[in-house]
PDB file of C-alpha atoms in Angstrom:
ATOM      1  CA  MET A 229       7.374 -42.416 -27.841  1.00  0.00           C
ATOM      2  CA  LYS A 230       5.082 -43.412 -25.073  1.00  0.00           C
ATOM      3  CA  LYS A 231       7.813 -42.074 -22.467  1.00  0.00           C
ATOM      4  CA  LEU A 232       7.994 -38.851 -24.382  1.00  0.00           C
ATOM      5  CA  ILE A 233       4.110 -38.338 -24.329  1.00  0.00           C
ATOM      6  CA  LEU A 234       4.112 -39.368 -20.761  1.00  0.00           C
ATOM      7  CA  MET A 235       6.892 -37.076 -19.893  1.00  0.00           C
ATOM      8  CA  CYS A 236       5.024 -34.267 -21.472  1.00  0.00           C
ATOM      9  CA  ALA A 237       1.816 -35.019 -19.745  1.00  0.00           C
ATOM     10  CA  VAL A 238       3.954 -34.826 -16.238  1.00  0.00           C
ATOM     11  CA  VAL A 239       5.445 -31.594 -16.967  1.00  0.00           C
ATOM     12  CA  LEU A 240       2.300 -29.999 -18.253  1.00  0.00           C
ATOM     13  CA  GLY A 241       0.635 -31.248 -14.951  1.00  0.00           C
ATOM     14  CA  PHE A 242       3.106 -29.693 -12.720  1.00  0.00           C
ATOM     15  CA  ALA A 243       2.708 -26.480 -14.581  1.00  0.00           C
ATOM     16  CA  PHE A 244      -0.968 -26.236 -14.565  1.00  0.00           C
ATOM     17  CA  ASN A 245      -0.943 -27.258 -10.652  1.00  0.00           C
ATOM     18  CA  ALA A 246       1.619 -24.485 -10.059  1.00  0.00           C
ATOM     19  CA  SER A 247      -0.517 -22.050 -12.179  1.00  0.00           C
ATOM     20  CA  ALA A 248      -3.469 -22.945  -9.909  1.00  0.00           C
ATOM     21  CA  GLN A 249      -1.803 -22.345  -6.674  1.00  0.00           C
ATOM     22  CA  THR A 250      -0.681 -19.086  -7.815  1.00  0.00           C
ATOM     23  CA  ASP A 251      -4.360 -17.992  -8.723  1.00  0.00           C
ATOM     24  CA  ASN A 252      -5.444 -18.922  -5.246  1.00  0.00           C
ATOM     25  CA  LYS A 253      -3.128 -16.456  -3.666  1.00  0.00           C
ATOM     26  CA  ALA A 254      -4.230 -13.307  -1.902  1.00  0.00           C
ATOM     27  CA  GLU A 255      -4.497 -10.189  -3.729  1.00  0.00           C
ATOM     28  CA  PHE A 256      -5.102  -6.514  -3.143  1.00  0.00           C
ATOM     29  CA  LYS A 257      -7.635  -4.039  -4.712  1.00  0.00           C
ATOM     30  CA  PHE A 258      -6.972  -0.540  -3.426  1.00  0.00           C
ATOM     31  CA  ASN A 259      -9.579   2.328  -3.224  1.00  0.00           C
ATOM     32  CA  GLU A 260      -6.858   4.456  -4.509  1.00  0.00           C
ATOM     33  CA  GLU A 261      -3.010   4.015  -4.839  1.00  0.00           C
ATOM     34  CA  LYS A 262      -2.239   7.692  -5.008  1.00  0.00           C
ATOM     35  CA  HIS A 263      -3.431  10.384  -2.723  1.00  0.00           C
ATOM     36  CA  ASP A 264      -3.076  14.161  -3.489  1.00  0.00           C
ATOM     37  CA  PHE A 265      -3.355  16.134  -0.223  1.00  0.00           C
ATOM     38  CA  GLY A 266      -3.167  19.326  -2.306  1.00  0.00           C
ATOM     39  CA  THR A 267      -1.823  22.447  -0.518  1.00  0.00           C
ATOM     40  CA  ILE A 268      -1.299  21.929   3.292  1.00  0.00           C
ATOM     41  CA  PRO A 269      -0.037  24.426   5.741  1.00  0.00           C
ATOM     42  CA  GLN A 270       3.529  24.099   7.250  1.00  0.00           C
ATOM     43  CA  GLY A 271       3.736  22.391  10.664  1.00  0.00           C
ATOM     44  CA  LYS A 272       0.441  20.450  10.615  1.00  0.00           C
ATOM     45  CA  PRO A 273       0.652  16.707   9.942  1.00  0.00           C
ATOM     46  CA  VAL A 274      -2.041  15.457   7.743  1.00  0.00           C
ATOM     47  CA  THR A 275      -3.608  11.765   7.455  1.00  0.00           C
ATOM     48  CA  THR A 276      -5.319   9.843   4.832  1.00  0.00           C
ATOM     49  CA  VAL A 277      -6.405   6.255   4.747  1.00  0.00           C
ATOM     50  CA  PHE A 278      -5.686   3.724   1.911  1.00  0.00           C
ATOM     51  CA  THR A 279      -8.558   1.125   2.005  1.00  0.00           C
ATOM     52  CA  TYR A 280      -7.808  -2.274   0.245  1.00  0.00           C
ATOM     53  CA  THR A 281     -10.013  -5.241  -0.162  1.00  0.00           C
ATOM     54  CA  ASN A 282      -8.530  -8.877  -0.634  1.00  0.00           C
ATOM     55  CA  ILE A 283      -9.785 -10.273  -4.005  1.00  0.00           C
ATOM     56  CA  GLY A 284      -7.847 -13.205  -3.860  1.00  0.00           C
ATOM     57  CA  GLN A 285      -8.787 -16.818  -2.186  1.00  0.00           C
ATOM     58  CA  GLU A 286      -6.171 -16.917   0.645  1.00  0.00           C
ATOM     59  CA  PRO A 287      -6.085 -14.503   3.602  1.00  0.00           C
ATOM     60  CA  LEU A 288      -4.000 -11.560   2.884  1.00  0.00           C
ATOM     61  CA  ILE A 289      -1.231 -10.669   5.350  1.00  0.00           C
ATOM     62  CA  LEU A 290       0.735  -7.435   5.453  1.00  0.00           C
ATOM     63  CA  THR A 291       4.214  -8.234   6.615  1.00  0.00           C
ATOM     64  CA  GLU A 292       5.563  -4.608   6.330  1.00  0.00           C
ATOM     65  CA  VAL A 293       4.228  -1.304   5.386  1.00  0.00           C
ATOM     66  CA  LYS A 294       7.341   1.077   4.801  1.00  0.00           C
ATOM     67  CA  PRO A 295       7.602   4.811   4.131  1.00  0.00           C
ATOM     68  CA  THR A 296      10.611   5.811   2.235  1.00  0.00           C
ATOM     69  CA  CYS A 297      11.419   8.680   4.616  1.00  0.00           C
ATOM     70  CA  GLY A 298      11.050   9.770   8.288  1.00  0.00           C
ATOM     71  CA  CYS A 299       8.685  12.370   7.609  1.00  0.00           C
ATOM     72  CA  THR A 300       5.998   9.779   7.005  1.00  0.00           C
ATOM     73  CA  ILE A 301       4.259   7.538   9.547  1.00  0.00           C
ATOM     74  CA  ALA A 302       2.370   4.157   8.574  1.00  0.00           C
ATOM     75  CA  ASP A 303      -0.048   2.012  10.515  1.00  0.00           C
ATOM     76  CA  TYR A 304      -1.937  -0.846   9.098  1.00  0.00           C
ATOM     77  CA  THR A 305      -4.143  -3.857   9.671  1.00  0.00           C
ATOM     78  CA  LYS A 306      -1.932  -6.511  11.330  1.00  0.00           C
ATOM     79  CA  THR A 307      -4.381  -9.241  11.147  1.00  0.00           C
ATOM     80  CA  PRO A 308      -5.012 -11.506   8.170  1.00  0.00           C
ATOM     81  CA  VAL A 309      -7.699  -9.957   5.729  1.00  0.00           C
ATOM     82  CA  LEU A 310      -9.821 -12.730   4.574  1.00  0.00           C
ATOM     83  CA  LYS A 311     -11.327 -13.122   0.978  1.00  0.00           C
ATOM     84  CA  GLY A 312     -13.567 -10.461   0.208  1.00  0.00           C
ATOM     85  CA  ALA A 313     -12.486  -8.354   3.582  1.00  0.00           C
ATOM     86  CA  THR A 314     -11.214  -5.124   3.783  1.00  0.00           C
ATOM     87  CA  GLY A 315      -7.893  -3.569   5.537  1.00  0.00           C
ATOM     88  CA  LYS A 316      -6.812  -0.139   6.103  1.00  0.00           C
ATOM     89  CA  ILE A 317      -3.373   1.565   5.713  1.00  0.00           C
ATOM     90  CA  THR A 318      -3.150   4.916   7.677  1.00  0.00           C
ATOM     91  CA  ILE A 319      -0.550   7.274   6.616  1.00  0.00           C
ATOM     92  CA  THR A 320       0.495  10.603   8.390  1.00  0.00           C
ATOM     93  CA  TYR A 321       2.739  12.860   6.744  1.00  0.00           C
ATOM     94  CA  ASN A 322       4.462  15.717   8.828  1.00  0.00           C
ATOM     95  CA  ALA A 323       4.518  18.902   6.706  1.00  0.00           C
ATOM     96  CA  ALA A 324       7.430  20.177   8.264  1.00  0.00           C
ATOM     97  CA  VAL A 325       9.239  21.789   5.233  1.00  0.00           C
ATOM     98  CA  VAL A 326       7.771  24.265   2.627  1.00  0.00           C
ATOM     99  CA  ALA A 327       7.898  22.561  -0.498  1.00  0.00           C
ATOM    100  CA  PRO A 328       6.329  20.018  -2.894  1.00  0.00           C
ATOM    101  CA  PHE A 329       6.393  16.566  -1.715  1.00  0.00           C
ATOM    102  CA  ASP A 330       6.184  13.138  -3.572  1.00  0.00           C
ATOM    103  CA  LYS A 331       6.275  10.248  -1.058  1.00  0.00           C
ATOM    104  CA  THR A 332       6.093   6.447  -1.575  1.00  0.00           C
ATOM    105  CA  ILE A 333       5.013   3.829   0.885  1.00  0.00           C
ATOM    106  CA  VAL A 334       6.125   0.443   0.132  1.00  0.00           C
ATOM    107  CA  VAL A 335       3.608  -2.427   1.092  1.00  0.00           C
ATOM    108  CA  THR A 336       4.991  -6.014   1.562  1.00  0.00           C
ATOM    109  CA  SER A 337       2.833  -8.982   1.935  1.00  0.00           C
ATOM    110  CA  ASN A 338       2.083 -12.539   0.823  1.00  0.00           C
ATOM    111  CA  ALA A 339      -0.093 -11.330  -2.094  1.00  0.00           C
ATOM    112  CA  LYS A 340       0.261 -12.489  -5.800  1.00  0.00           C
ATOM    113  CA  THR A 341       1.595  -9.181  -6.261  1.00  0.00           C
ATOM    114  CA  PRO A 342       3.997  -9.250  -3.128  1.00  0.00           C
ATOM    115  CA  GLN A 343       5.002  -5.386  -3.118  1.00  0.00           C
ATOM    116  CA  LYS A 344       2.727  -2.715  -3.719  1.00  0.00           C
ATOM    117  CA  TYR A 345       3.727   1.010  -4.030  1.00  0.00           C
ATOM    118  CA  LEU A 346       1.176   3.733  -2.526  1.00  0.00           C
ATOM    119  CA  LYS A 347       2.022   7.586  -3.133  1.00  0.00           C
ATOM    120  CA  ILE A 348       1.109  10.718  -1.301  1.00  0.00           C
ATOM    121  CA  ILE A 349       1.635  14.084  -2.925  1.00  0.00           C
ATOM    122  CA  GLY A 350       1.038  17.663  -2.397  1.00  0.00           C
ATOM    123  CA  GLU A 351       2.679  20.921  -1.400  1.00  0.00           C
ATOM    124  CA  VAL A 352       3.482  22.458   2.042  1.00  0.00           C
ATOM    125  CA  VAL A 353       3.144  26.310   2.074  1.00  0.00           C
ATOM    126  CA  ALA A 354       4.240  28.608   4.871  1.00  0.00           C
ATOM    127  CA  ALA A 355       1.605  28.672   7.690  1.00  0.00           C
ATOM    128  CA  PRO A 356      -0.111  32.181   8.111  1.00  0.00           C
ATOM    129  CA  ALA A 357       1.949  34.272  10.530  1.00  0.00           C
ATOM    130  CA  ALA A 358       0.249  34.474  13.808  1.00  0.00           C
ATOM    131  CA  LYS A 359      -1.231  37.882  14.570  1.00  0.00           C
ATOM    132  CA  ALA A 360       0.194  39.860  17.572  1.00  0.00           C
ATOM    133  CA  ALA A 361      -2.209  40.668  20.453  1.00  0.00           C
ATOM    134  CA  PRO A 362      -3.038  44.393  20.729  1.00  0.00           C
ATOM    135  CA  SER A 363      -1.113  46.214  23.162  1.00  0.00           C
ATOM    136  CA  THR A 364      -3.072  47.362  26.239  1.00  0.00           C
ATOM    137  CA  ARG A 365      -0.722  50.187  26.842  1.00  0.00           C
TER     138      ARG A 365
END
């Protein structure tokens, strides 16, 4: 019986220790996880910045920020973000095709939630036709 109690205590100790280590991990808190550009003109790239705070204990390190299509470019804070500090993910969408859009950006890190998904949405409309210069004849 003593062996059984001792074994249970050891298992519970390991479980508690693993739980405590998970609670110390870095974690995101974004200002927004979805950005709506609204209506934008064709041929004019648009940019937004997703700002996040590390609400965990350990430094937050982004290992990859990957848009799901070639029409979107991402730049991000490459240095570790300490507890309570903020980082940025800048997303630029090339509004080349006239159509609604809904794009996802996959953020991979060492956080408690190792992958986050950011979204950008909107609608690209045809750019106004350029006015022809008056004739001087």
